[in-house]
Short mmCIF file of C-alpha atoms in Angstrom, two decimals:
data_model
loop_
_atom_site.label_atom_id
_atom_site.label_comp_id
_atom_site.label_asym_id
_atom_site.label_seq_id
_atom_site.Cartn_x
_atom_site.Cartn_y
_atom_site.Cartn_z
CA MET H 275 -11.73 -33.94 -16.85
CA SER H 276 -14.78 -31.68 -16.87
CA GLU H 277 -16.17 -30.55 -20.47
CA LYS H 278 -14.27 -27.87 -22.38
CA VAL H 279 -15.92 -24.45 -22.64
CA SER H 280 -14.57 -22.53 -25.58
CA ILE H 281 -12.89 -18.97 -24.97
CA LYS H 282 -15.76 -17.42 -26.99
CA GLN H 283 -18.24 -18.90 -24.67
CA SER H 284 -16.17 -18.03 -21.73
CA ILE H 285 -16.10 -14.28 -22.56
CA SER H 286 -19.70 -14.09 -23.80
CA THR H 287 -20.55 -15.72 -20.40
CA MET H 288 -18.52 -13.33 -18.48
CA LEU H 289 -20.22 -10.39 -20.40
CA LYS H 290 -23.39 -12.07 -19.00
CA LEU H 291 -22.36 -12.47 -15.45
CA GLN H 292 -21.70 -8.64 -15.44
CA ASP H 293 -25.28 -7.95 -15.74
CA GLN H 294 -25.66 -10.18 -12.46
CA GLY H 295 -22.98 -8.05 -10.69
CA ARG H 296 -20.21 -10.77 -11.20
CA TYR H 297 -17.19 -8.91 -12.54
CA ALA H 298 -13.73 -10.21 -13.30
CA THR H 299 -10.91 -9.70 -15.54
CA LEU H 300 -9.18 -12.49 -17.29
CA LEU H 301 -5.37 -12.63 -17.03
CA GLY H 302 -3.21 -13.20 -20.19
CA ILE H 303 0.05 -14.68 -19.14
CA GLY H 304 3.09 -14.56 -21.29
CA PRO H 305 4.62 -18.00 -21.23
CA MET H 306 8.08 -16.85 -20.16
CA SER H 307 9.32 -20.22 -19.13
CA PRO H 308 8.15 -23.81 -17.94
CA ASN H 309 8.52 -22.64 -14.25
CA LEU H 310 5.84 -19.99 -14.90
CA LEU H 311 3.49 -22.61 -16.51
CA ARG H 312 3.85 -24.64 -13.34
CA ALA H 313 3.18 -21.72 -11.08
CA SER H 314 0.10 -20.70 -13.16
CA PHE H 315 -1.43 -24.11 -13.12
CA GLU H 316 -0.71 -24.70 -9.44
CA LEU H 317 -2.27 -21.23 -8.45
CA ALA H 318 -5.36 -21.73 -10.92
CA LYS H 319 -6.00 -25.11 -9.43
CA ASP H 320 -6.20 -23.64 -5.99
CA ASP H 321 -8.07 -20.57 -6.85
CA ASP H 322 -10.37 -21.91 -9.45
CA PHE H 323 -9.80 -19.64 -12.44
CA PRO H 324 -9.29 -19.86 -16.03
CA LEU H 325 -5.72 -19.41 -17.70
CA MET H 326 -4.87 -17.75 -20.83
CA PHE H 327 -1.38 -18.33 -22.11
CA ILE H 328 -0.42 -15.67 -24.62
CA ALA H 329 2.36 -16.40 -26.92
CA SER H 330 4.02 -14.02 -29.17
CA ARG H 331 5.58 -15.48 -32.52
CA ASN H 332 9.00 -14.57 -31.19
CA GLN H 333 8.47 -16.72 -28.17
CA VAL H 334 6.64 -19.66 -30.01
CA ASP H 335 6.56 -20.38 -33.59
CA LYS H 336 7.28 -22.98 -36.24
CA ASP H 337 10.89 -24.29 -36.50
CA ASP H 338 10.94 -23.47 -40.11
CA LEU H 339 10.14 -19.73 -39.31
CA GLY H 340 12.71 -19.44 -36.77
CA GLY H 341 11.27 -21.11 -33.84
CA GLY H 342 10.62 -19.57 -30.52
CA TYR H 343 13.10 -18.58 -27.78
CA VAL H 344 10.90 -19.78 -24.88
CA ASN H 345 12.07 -23.36 -24.34
CA GLY H 346 12.55 -23.79 -27.98
CA TRP H 347 8.92 -24.25 -28.23
CA ASP H 348 7.05 -24.52 -31.68
CA GLN H 349 3.11 -24.87 -31.36
CA THR H 350 3.06 -28.54 -31.14
CA ARG H 351 5.64 -28.79 -28.48
CA PHE H 352 4.18 -25.88 -26.57
CA SER H 353 0.58 -27.41 -26.53
CA ALA H 354 1.98 -30.80 -25.67
CA ASP H 355 4.16 -29.30 -22.72
CA ILE H 356 1.28 -27.32 -21.29
CA LYS H 357 -0.84 -30.27 -21.16
CA LYS H 358 1.85 -32.24 -19.45
CA VAL H 359 2.10 -29.63 -16.78
CA ALA H 360 -1.73 -29.49 -16.54
CA ASP H 361 -1.83 -33.32 -15.93
CA ALA H 362 1.12 -33.34 -13.39
CA VAL H 363 -0.53 -30.76 -11.39
CA GLY H 364 -3.82 -32.60 -11.44
CA PHE H 365 -5.65 -29.39 -13.19
CA ASN H 366 -9.19 -30.01 -14.54
CA GLY H 367 -10.11 -26.34 -14.99
CA LEU H 368 -10.05 -24.15 -18.07
CA TYR H 369 -6.94 -23.13 -20.00
CA TYR H 370 -6.48 -21.46 -23.27
CA LEU H 371 -3.77 -21.43 -25.82
CA CYS H 372 -3.59 -17.95 -27.50
CA ARG H 373 -1.58 -16.35 -30.13
CA ASP H 374 -0.47 -12.96 -29.17
CA HIS H 375 0.55 -10.45 -31.87
CA GLY H 376 0.01 -12.92 -34.80
CA GLY H 377 0.30 -11.57 -38.19
CA PRO H 378 2.82 -10.15 -40.61
CA TRP H 379 6.25 -8.72 -39.61
CA GLN H 380 5.48 -9.83 -36.07
CA ARG H 381 8.69 -11.64 -35.61
CA ASP H 382 11.55 -9.31 -35.10
CA LYS H 383 13.73 -10.68 -37.99
CA GLU H 384 10.65 -10.26 -40.48
CA ARG H 385 10.31 -6.65 -39.41
CA ASN H 386 13.89 -5.85 -39.39
CA SER H 387 14.33 -7.44 -42.93
CA HIS H 388 11.74 -5.14 -44.37
CA LEU H 389 9.96 -8.21 -45.94
CA LYS H 390 7.61 -7.26 -48.67
CA PHE H 391 3.91 -7.47 -47.94
CA ASP H 392 3.14 -10.62 -49.89
CA GLU H 393 6.10 -12.59 -48.23
CA ALA H 394 5.30 -11.38 -44.85
CA MET H 395 1.55 -12.33 -45.25
CA LYS H 396 2.74 -15.81 -46.50
CA LEU H 397 4.70 -16.38 -43.47
CA ALA H 398 1.98 -15.02 -41.07
CA LYS H 399 -0.58 -17.54 -42.72
CA GLU H 400 1.79 -20.44 -42.32
CA SER H 401 2.37 -19.43 -38.67
CA TYR H 402 -1.40 -19.29 -37.90
CA LEU H 403 -1.98 -22.59 -39.57
CA ALA H 404 0.53 -24.12 -37.22
CA ASP H 405 -1.50 -22.60 -34.48
CA ILE H 406 -4.75 -23.83 -35.46
CA GLU H 407 -3.29 -27.52 -36.02
CA ALA H 408 -1.78 -27.51 -32.49
CA GLY H 409 -5.15 -26.58 -30.93
CA PHE H 410 -4.84 -22.86 -30.10
CA ASP H 411 -8.18 -21.26 -28.73
CA LEU H 412 -7.48 -17.62 -29.55
CA LEU H 413 -5.61 -16.13 -32.37
CA MET H 414 -4.78 -12.33 -32.17
CA ILE H 415 -4.85 -10.88 -35.64
CA ASP H 416 -2.46 -7.87 -35.50
CA PRO H 417 -1.27 -6.63 -39.02
CA THR H 418 0.00 -3.26 -37.48
CA LYS H 419 3.80 -3.72 -37.41
CA ASP H 420 4.31 -2.49 -40.96
CA PRO H 421 8.05 -1.87 -41.01
CA PHE H 422 7.50 0.68 -43.88
CA GLN H 423 5.23 2.86 -41.52
CA ILE H 424 7.47 3.12 -38.49
CA GLY H 425 6.49 6.09 -36.22
CA LYS H 426 3.42 6.80 -38.45
CA VAL H 427 -0.29 5.77 -37.97
CA VAL H 428 -0.84 2.46 -40.11
CA ASN H 429 -3.59 3.01 -42.53
CA LEU H 430 -6.80 1.77 -40.98
CA ASP H 431 -8.09 0.71 -44.40
CA ASN H 432 -5.14 -1.59 -44.73
CA VAL H 433 -5.49 -2.77 -41.01
CA ILE H 434 -9.20 -3.75 -41.66
CA ASP H 435 -8.48 -5.29 -45.10
CA TRP H 436 -5.60 -7.32 -43.85
CA THR H 437 -7.52 -8.43 -40.64
CA VAL H 438 -10.44 -9.69 -42.66
CA GLU H 439 -8.20 -11.53 -45.04
CA LEU H 440 -6.50 -13.25 -42.20
CA ILE H 441 -9.51 -14.18 -40.26
CA GLU H 442 -10.92 -15.62 -43.59
CA TYR H 443 -7.94 -17.76 -44.07
CA CYS H 444 -7.98 -19.02 -40.52
CA GLU H 445 -11.68 -19.79 -40.70
CA THR H 446 -11.11 -21.62 -44.01
CA GLU H 447 -8.41 -23.83 -42.74
CA ARG H 448 -10.11 -24.56 -39.50
CA LYS H 449 -13.29 -25.69 -41.24
CA LYS H 450 -11.38 -27.79 -43.74
CA ARG H 451 -9.95 -29.76 -40.77
CA ASN H 452 -13.43 -29.97 -38.78
CA LEU H 453 -11.84 -28.31 -35.66
CA PRO H 454 -13.67 -26.60 -32.84
CA GLU H 455 -14.34 -22.85 -33.16
CA ILE H 456 -11.82 -20.43 -32.22
CA GLY H 457 -11.86 -16.97 -30.96
CA TYR H 458 -10.03 -13.97 -32.52
CA GLU H 459 -8.66 -10.84 -30.94
CA VAL H 460 -8.04 -7.71 -33.04
CA GLY H 461 -6.82 -4.24 -32.61
CA THR H 462 -3.54 -2.79 -31.32
CA GLU H 463 -2.40 -1.36 -28.14
CA GLU H 464 -0.01 1.03 -29.78
CA THR H 465 -0.36 4.65 -28.30
CA ASN H 466 0.54 5.93 -31.83
CA GLY H 467 -2.79 5.70 -33.76
CA GLY H 468 -4.10 3.02 -31.49
CA LEU H 469 -7.61 2.57 -30.64
CA THR H 470 -7.55 5.18 -27.97
CA THR H 471 -10.82 6.97 -28.02
CA THR H 472 -14.50 5.68 -28.14
CA ALA H 473 -15.09 7.10 -31.59
CA LYS H 474 -12.04 5.50 -33.11
CA TYR H 475 -12.92 2.17 -31.43
CA GLU H 476 -16.56 2.11 -32.52
CA ASN H 477 -15.58 3.10 -35.90
CA PHE H 478 -13.01 0.15 -36.13
CA ILE H 479 -15.65 -2.21 -34.80
CA GLN H 480 -18.37 -1.00 -37.18
CA ARG H 481 -16.20 -1.32 -40.26
CA LEU H 482 -14.63 -4.56 -39.26
CA LYS H 483 -18.17 -5.95 -38.60
CA GLY H 484 -19.49 -4.77 -41.80
CA GLU H 485 -16.63 -6.57 -43.71
CA LEU H 486 -16.89 -9.74 -41.70
CA ASP H 487 -20.62 -9.95 -42.18
CA LYS H 488 -20.44 -9.70 -45.96
CA ARG H 489 -18.25 -12.89 -45.82
CA ASN H 490 -20.29 -14.71 -43.11
CA LEU H 491 -17.30 -14.39 -40.84
CA PRO H 492 -17.41 -14.43 -36.93
CA MET H 493 -16.97 -11.34 -35.02
CA PRO H 494 -13.94 -11.12 -32.75
CA THR H 495 -14.10 -12.28 -29.15
CA LEU H 496 -11.78 -9.53 -27.85
CA ILE H 497 -10.79 -6.23 -29.13
CA VAL H 498 -7.90 -4.40 -27.86
CA GLY H 499 -8.16 -0.88 -26.75
CA GLN H 500 -5.77 1.61 -25.07
CA THR H 501 -6.41 2.30 -21.47
CA GLY H 502 -3.08 4.28 -21.05
CA THR H 503 -0.91 1.22 -19.95
CA LEU H 504 2.64 1.22 -21.02
CA THR H 505 5.50 -1.11 -19.93
CA ARG H 506 9.05 -0.03 -19.31
CA ILE H 507 12.06 -1.13 -17.74
CA GLY H 508 10.53 -2.87 -14.76
CA VAL H 509 7.91 -0.34 -14.41
CA GLN H 510 4.44 0.74 -15.48
CA ALA H 511 5.16 3.88 -17.22
CA GLY H 512 1.72 4.64 -18.66
CA GLU H 513 -1.26 6.60 -17.26
CA TRP H 514 -4.01 4.45 -16.69
CA ASN H 515 -7.27 6.19 -17.62
CA PHE H 516 -10.40 4.79 -15.84
CA GLU H 517 -12.97 6.95 -17.69
CA ASN H 518 -11.48 5.84 -21.20
CA ALA H 519 -11.54 2.23 -19.90
CA VAL H 520 -15.10 2.50 -19.01
CA GLU H 521 -16.14 3.88 -22.22
CA LEU H 522 -14.15 1.19 -24.41
CA GLY H 523 -15.43 -1.64 -22.19
CA THR H 524 -19.07 -0.39 -22.60
CA MET H 525 -18.65 0.12 -26.44
CA ALA H 526 -17.12 -3.31 -26.71
CA LYS H 527 -19.86 -5.07 -24.79
CA LYS H 528 -22.54 -3.19 -26.99
CA TYR H 529 -21.29 -5.34 -29.95
CA GLY H 530 -20.87 -8.51 -27.70
CA VAL H 531 -17.19 -8.53 -27.67
CA GLY H 532 -14.87 -7.99 -24.74
CA LEU H 533 -12.30 -5.15 -24.05
CA LYS H 534 -8.80 -6.60 -24.05
CA GLU H 535 -5.87 -4.38 -22.32
CA HIS H 536 -2.30 -5.08 -23.24
CA ASN H 537 0.91 -3.89 -21.27
CA ALA H 538 -0.73 -4.33 -17.82
CA ASP H 539 2.54 -5.31 -16.04
CA TYR H 540 3.32 -3.55 -12.74
CA LEU H 541 0.14 -2.04 -12.26
CA ASP H 542 -0.54 -1.41 -8.62
CA ASP H 543 -3.54 -2.68 -6.56
CA VAL H 544 -5.69 0.48 -6.80
CA THR H 545 -5.69 0.36 -10.55
CA LEU H 546 -5.97 -3.39 -10.77
CA LEU H 547 -9.06 -3.15 -8.34
CA LEU H 548 -10.68 -0.46 -10.65
CA HIS H 549 -10.54 -2.89 -13.58
CA GLN H 550 -13.85 -4.26 -12.30
CA PRO H 551 -15.95 -1.20 -12.41
CA ALA H 552 -14.21 -0.32 -15.64
CA HIS H 553 -15.44 -3.61 -17.05
CA ILE H 554 -12.16 -4.84 -18.66
CA THR H 555 -12.72 -8.20 -19.68
CA ALA H 556 -9.00 -9.32 -20.02
CA CYS H 557 -5.62 -8.06 -19.72
CA ASN H 558 -1.93 -9.06 -20.64
CA VAL H 559 1.04 -9.44 -18.46
CA ALA H 560 4.39 -10.88 -19.61
CA PRO H 561 7.69 -9.27 -18.97
CA GLN H 562 6.85 -8.84 -15.22
CA TYR H 563 6.93 -12.59 -14.94
CA GLY H 564 10.49 -13.02 -16.61
CA THR H 565 11.81 -10.45 -14.33
CA ALA H 566 10.43 -12.08 -11.29
CA GLU H 567 12.03 -15.36 -12.26
CA THR H 568 15.32 -13.74 -13.01
CA HIS H 569 15.35 -11.94 -9.58
CA ALA H 570 14.68 -15.48 -7.77
CA LEU H 571 17.66 -17.05 -9.70
CA ILE H 572 19.81 -14.32 -8.67
CA HIS H 573 18.70 -14.67 -5.16
CA LEU H 574 19.59 -18.47 -5.33
CA THR H 575 23.14 -17.53 -6.52
CA GLU H 576 23.48 -15.33 -3.40
CA VAL H 577 22.58 -18.15 -1.09
CA GLU H 578 25.05 -20.48 -3.04
CA GLN H 579 27.77 -17.76 -2.39
CA GLN H 580 26.79 -17.89 1.36
CA LEU H 581 27.14 -21.59 1.26
CA VAL H 582 30.48 -21.40 -0.48
CA LYS H 583 31.89 -18.81 2.24
CA HIS H 584 30.73 -21.41 5.03
CA GLY H 585 32.55 -24.27 3.25
CA LEU H 586 29.33 -26.08 2.29
CA VAL H 587 29.73 -25.83 -1.45
CA GLU H 588 33.12 -26.59 -3.12
CA ASN H 589 32.25 -26.17 -6.83
CA PRO H 590 29.72 -23.31 -7.28
CA SER H 591 27.67 -22.49 -10.33
CA ASN H 592 28.67 -19.49 -12.54
CA LEU H 593 24.94 -18.77 -13.23
CA TYR H 594 25.03 -15.02 -12.85
CA LYS H 595 28.06 -14.20 -14.98
CA VAL H 596 26.78 -16.75 -17.80
CA LEU H 597 23.22 -15.29 -17.64
CA LEU H 598 24.45 -11.80 -17.85
CA ASP H 599 26.76 -12.44 -20.68
CA LYS H 600 24.27 -14.45 -22.68
CA ALA H 601 21.52 -11.67 -21.96
CA ILE H 602 23.83 -8.82 -23.19
CA ARG H 603 24.92 -10.73 -26.36
CA ASN H 604 21.39 -11.68 -27.12
CA GLY H 605 20.61 -8.07 -27.97
CA ARG H 606 16.98 -7.99 -27.08
CA TRP H 607 17.43 -5.60 -24.31
CA THR H 608 17.93 -2.73 -26.66
CA LYS H 609 14.27 -2.47 -27.33
CA TRP H 610 13.50 -1.87 -23.74
CA MET H 611 16.24 0.84 -23.20
CA GLU H 612 15.61 4.61 -23.17
CA GLY H 613 17.42 7.59 -24.51
CA ASP H 614 20.69 6.91 -26.16
CA ASP H 615 21.19 3.52 -24.45
CA ASP H 616 19.00 1.98 -26.91
CA LYS H 617 21.97 2.52 -29.45
CA LEU H 618 24.63 0.87 -27.34
CA THR H 619 26.64 -2.10 -29.09
CA VAL H 620 26.90 -5.36 -27.38
CA ASP H 621 30.66 -4.55 -26.57
CA GLN H 622 29.70 -1.20 -25.12
CA ALA H 623 27.24 -2.84 -22.94
CA LEU H 624 29.62 -5.42 -21.62
CA ASN H 625 31.59 -2.41 -20.24
CA ARG H 626 28.63 -0.76 -18.64
CA PRO H 627 28.17 -2.31 -15.05
CA ASP H 628 25.61 0.27 -14.25
CA LEU H 629 23.25 -1.34 -16.82
CA TYR H 630 23.99 -4.92 -15.78
CA GLN H 631 20.93 -5.23 -13.55
CA ILE H 632 18.58 -3.38 -15.92
CA ILE H 633 19.76 -5.68 -18.64
CA LEU H 634 19.17 -8.88 -16.65
CA ASP H 635 15.67 -7.53 -15.54
CA VAL H 636 14.41 -6.91 -19.09
CA ALA H 637 16.27 -9.78 -21.04
CA GLY H 638 17.34 -12.39 -18.74
CA HIS H 639 14.50 -14.66 -19.54
CA TYR H 640 15.26 -14.52 -23.20
CA VAL H 641 18.16 -16.55 -22.80
CA TYR H 642 16.88 -19.25 -20.27
CA ASN H 643 16.91 -21.95 -23.01
CA GLU H 644 20.66 -21.35 -23.82
CA PRO H 645 22.43 -24.69 -23.18
CA GLU H 646 25.20 -22.96 -21.11
CA VAL H 647 22.31 -21.20 -18.92
CA LYS H 648 20.45 -24.38 -18.37
CA ALA H 649 23.69 -26.33 -17.32
CA GLU H 650 24.42 -23.46 -14.65
CA VAL H 651 20.86 -23.50 -13.27
CA ALA H 652 21.25 -27.44 -12.85
CA LYS H 653 24.43 -27.05 -11.11
CA LEU H 654 22.95 -24.30 -8.93
CA TYR H 655 19.86 -26.47 -8.14
CA ALA H 656 22.18 -29.37 -7.39
CA ASN H 657 24.37 -27.35 -4.95
CA LEU H 658 21.25 -26.23 -2.98
CA SER H 659 19.61 -29.47 -2.91
CA GLU H 660 22.69 -30.87 -1.36
CA ASN H 661 22.21 -28.36 1.39
CA ASN H 662 18.34 -29.18 1.71
CA ILE H 663 17.10 -26.20 -0.32
CA ASP H 664 14.58 -26.86 -3.19
CA GLY H 665 15.76 -24.19 -5.57
CA GLN H 666 13.24 -24.78 -8.37
CA ARG H 667 10.36 -24.79 -5.70
CA TYR H 668 11.61 -21.38 -4.51
CA VAL H 669 11.70 -19.96 -8.06
CA ILE H 670 8.13 -21.34 -8.83
CA ASP H 671 6.82 -19.71 -5.59
CA ARG H 672 8.31 -16.50 -6.14
CA ILE H 673 6.66 -16.30 -9.66
CA LYS H 674 3.45 -16.84 -7.83
CA ASP H 675 3.89 -13.54 -6.06
CA PRO H 676 2.91 -11.21 -8.87
CA LEU H 677 0.40 -13.83 -10.35
CA ARG H 678 -1.41 -13.98 -6.99
CA GLN H 679 -1.68 -10.04 -6.81
CA TYR H 680 -3.43 -10.07 -10.08
CA VAL H 681 -5.71 -12.99 -9.27
CA GLU H 682 -7.04 -11.32 -6.01
CA THR H 683 -7.31 -7.92 -7.45
CA LEU H 684 -8.98 -8.74 -10.70
CA ASN H 685 -11.50 -10.88 -8.78
CA LEU H 686 -10.66 -14.26 -10.60
CA THR H 687 -11.06 -16.65 -7.68
CA GLY H 688 -14.03 -19.01 -8.42
CA LEU H 689 -14.45 -17.78 -11.91
CA THR H 690 -14.01 -21.17 -13.73
CA SER H 691 -17.06 -22.56 -11.55
CA ASP H 692 -19.21 -19.46 -12.27
CA ILE H 693 -18.53 -19.89 -15.95
CA ARG H 694 -19.29 -23.66 -16.09
CA LYS H 695 -22.46 -23.19 -13.94
CA ASN H 696 -23.91 -20.33 -16.17
CA VAL H 697 -22.97 -22.34 -19.51
CA SER H 698 -24.55 -25.49 -18.08
CA GLN H 699 -27.69 -23.55 -17.01
CA ALA H 700 -27.92 -21.99 -20.58
CA GLN H 701 -27.56 -25.34 -22.23
CA LYS H 702 -30.52 -26.74 -20.10
CA ALA H 703 -32.73 -23.83 -20.70
#
């Protein structure tokens, strides 16, 4: 395998390549399932681009802290399983394990329980330590989910103080273990008080840099800025702002860091192509891939029903009903709902057929790891296999569709080779 290039090296190299006319936007992929990992590695191997897997604390975390809903992964199992998939695919490119929205109150339970600050910070540090020991490459430091400030602008002084405290903790623990450098991502994409203007963005960067310099701590690798994106039920509901993106990207580069865009799901080709002249260094996409996989599974249940109709399957799976029931009872769909629907109880939702498809779209992926769901998926695949249909291959290929759209429009093809060539030349100089 070729020599590893750190994410800090990759981002700094991308900023240098911009000066040579080579623009690209890294894609942060929410690891919604093992099938998505496989699809990502296969595509990255073919198209020669770096992978960033961005795991939230709800998705991947220590078992002691509640674990993760994605495949039951804690940090160690997540790291090991990703390596297994990379090896199985024969991938020798660059991939990065990234913590998305790490920090206090970033698990739903912590926020809903209104944990006191000291306890929330203690748990955040425990989670970060597990990230570091599992070999994560990038940690997002996000102390902006204060449950005592809901609907209000989180005090910027607090955000900076807490961000510096967490970076200092992570750097201290990393150095104790003599581990390689890691990158940091800071800021928030929230439209309410987020880093939406150049003035706010630069003020944040300058103040943060001042505090980090005092402690001899590294500058972040990426800083999140608000470009107008907003993900809602299966759509991009924001108003993407080219001028704002250009200003934020230029400002970030002035300080040697990259602009990170969140909530980039469901963007159209025109907007994605404009990411290059807008100088956006990286963007995150997550729910869209979960929806794509759920759609693929539902399509396969429809195929199975046709096989039943023609007498080719005698004992069909019950995946659709089980997946829907588990998704509704899981309750996570409420955060995606609009209007009064976000106040519905589980029992009320079970009696709302008009919401079934919406709930599956936004919450089906939350329950892929439920034993009953896994059993029905296995049964579905077996029934299809008996009729010469590779169900899992179909799912993986359908997940590739939205991935491929972003790879092509964000100009990612060949980026790994370009980065490695530039890094090698710099080392020889």
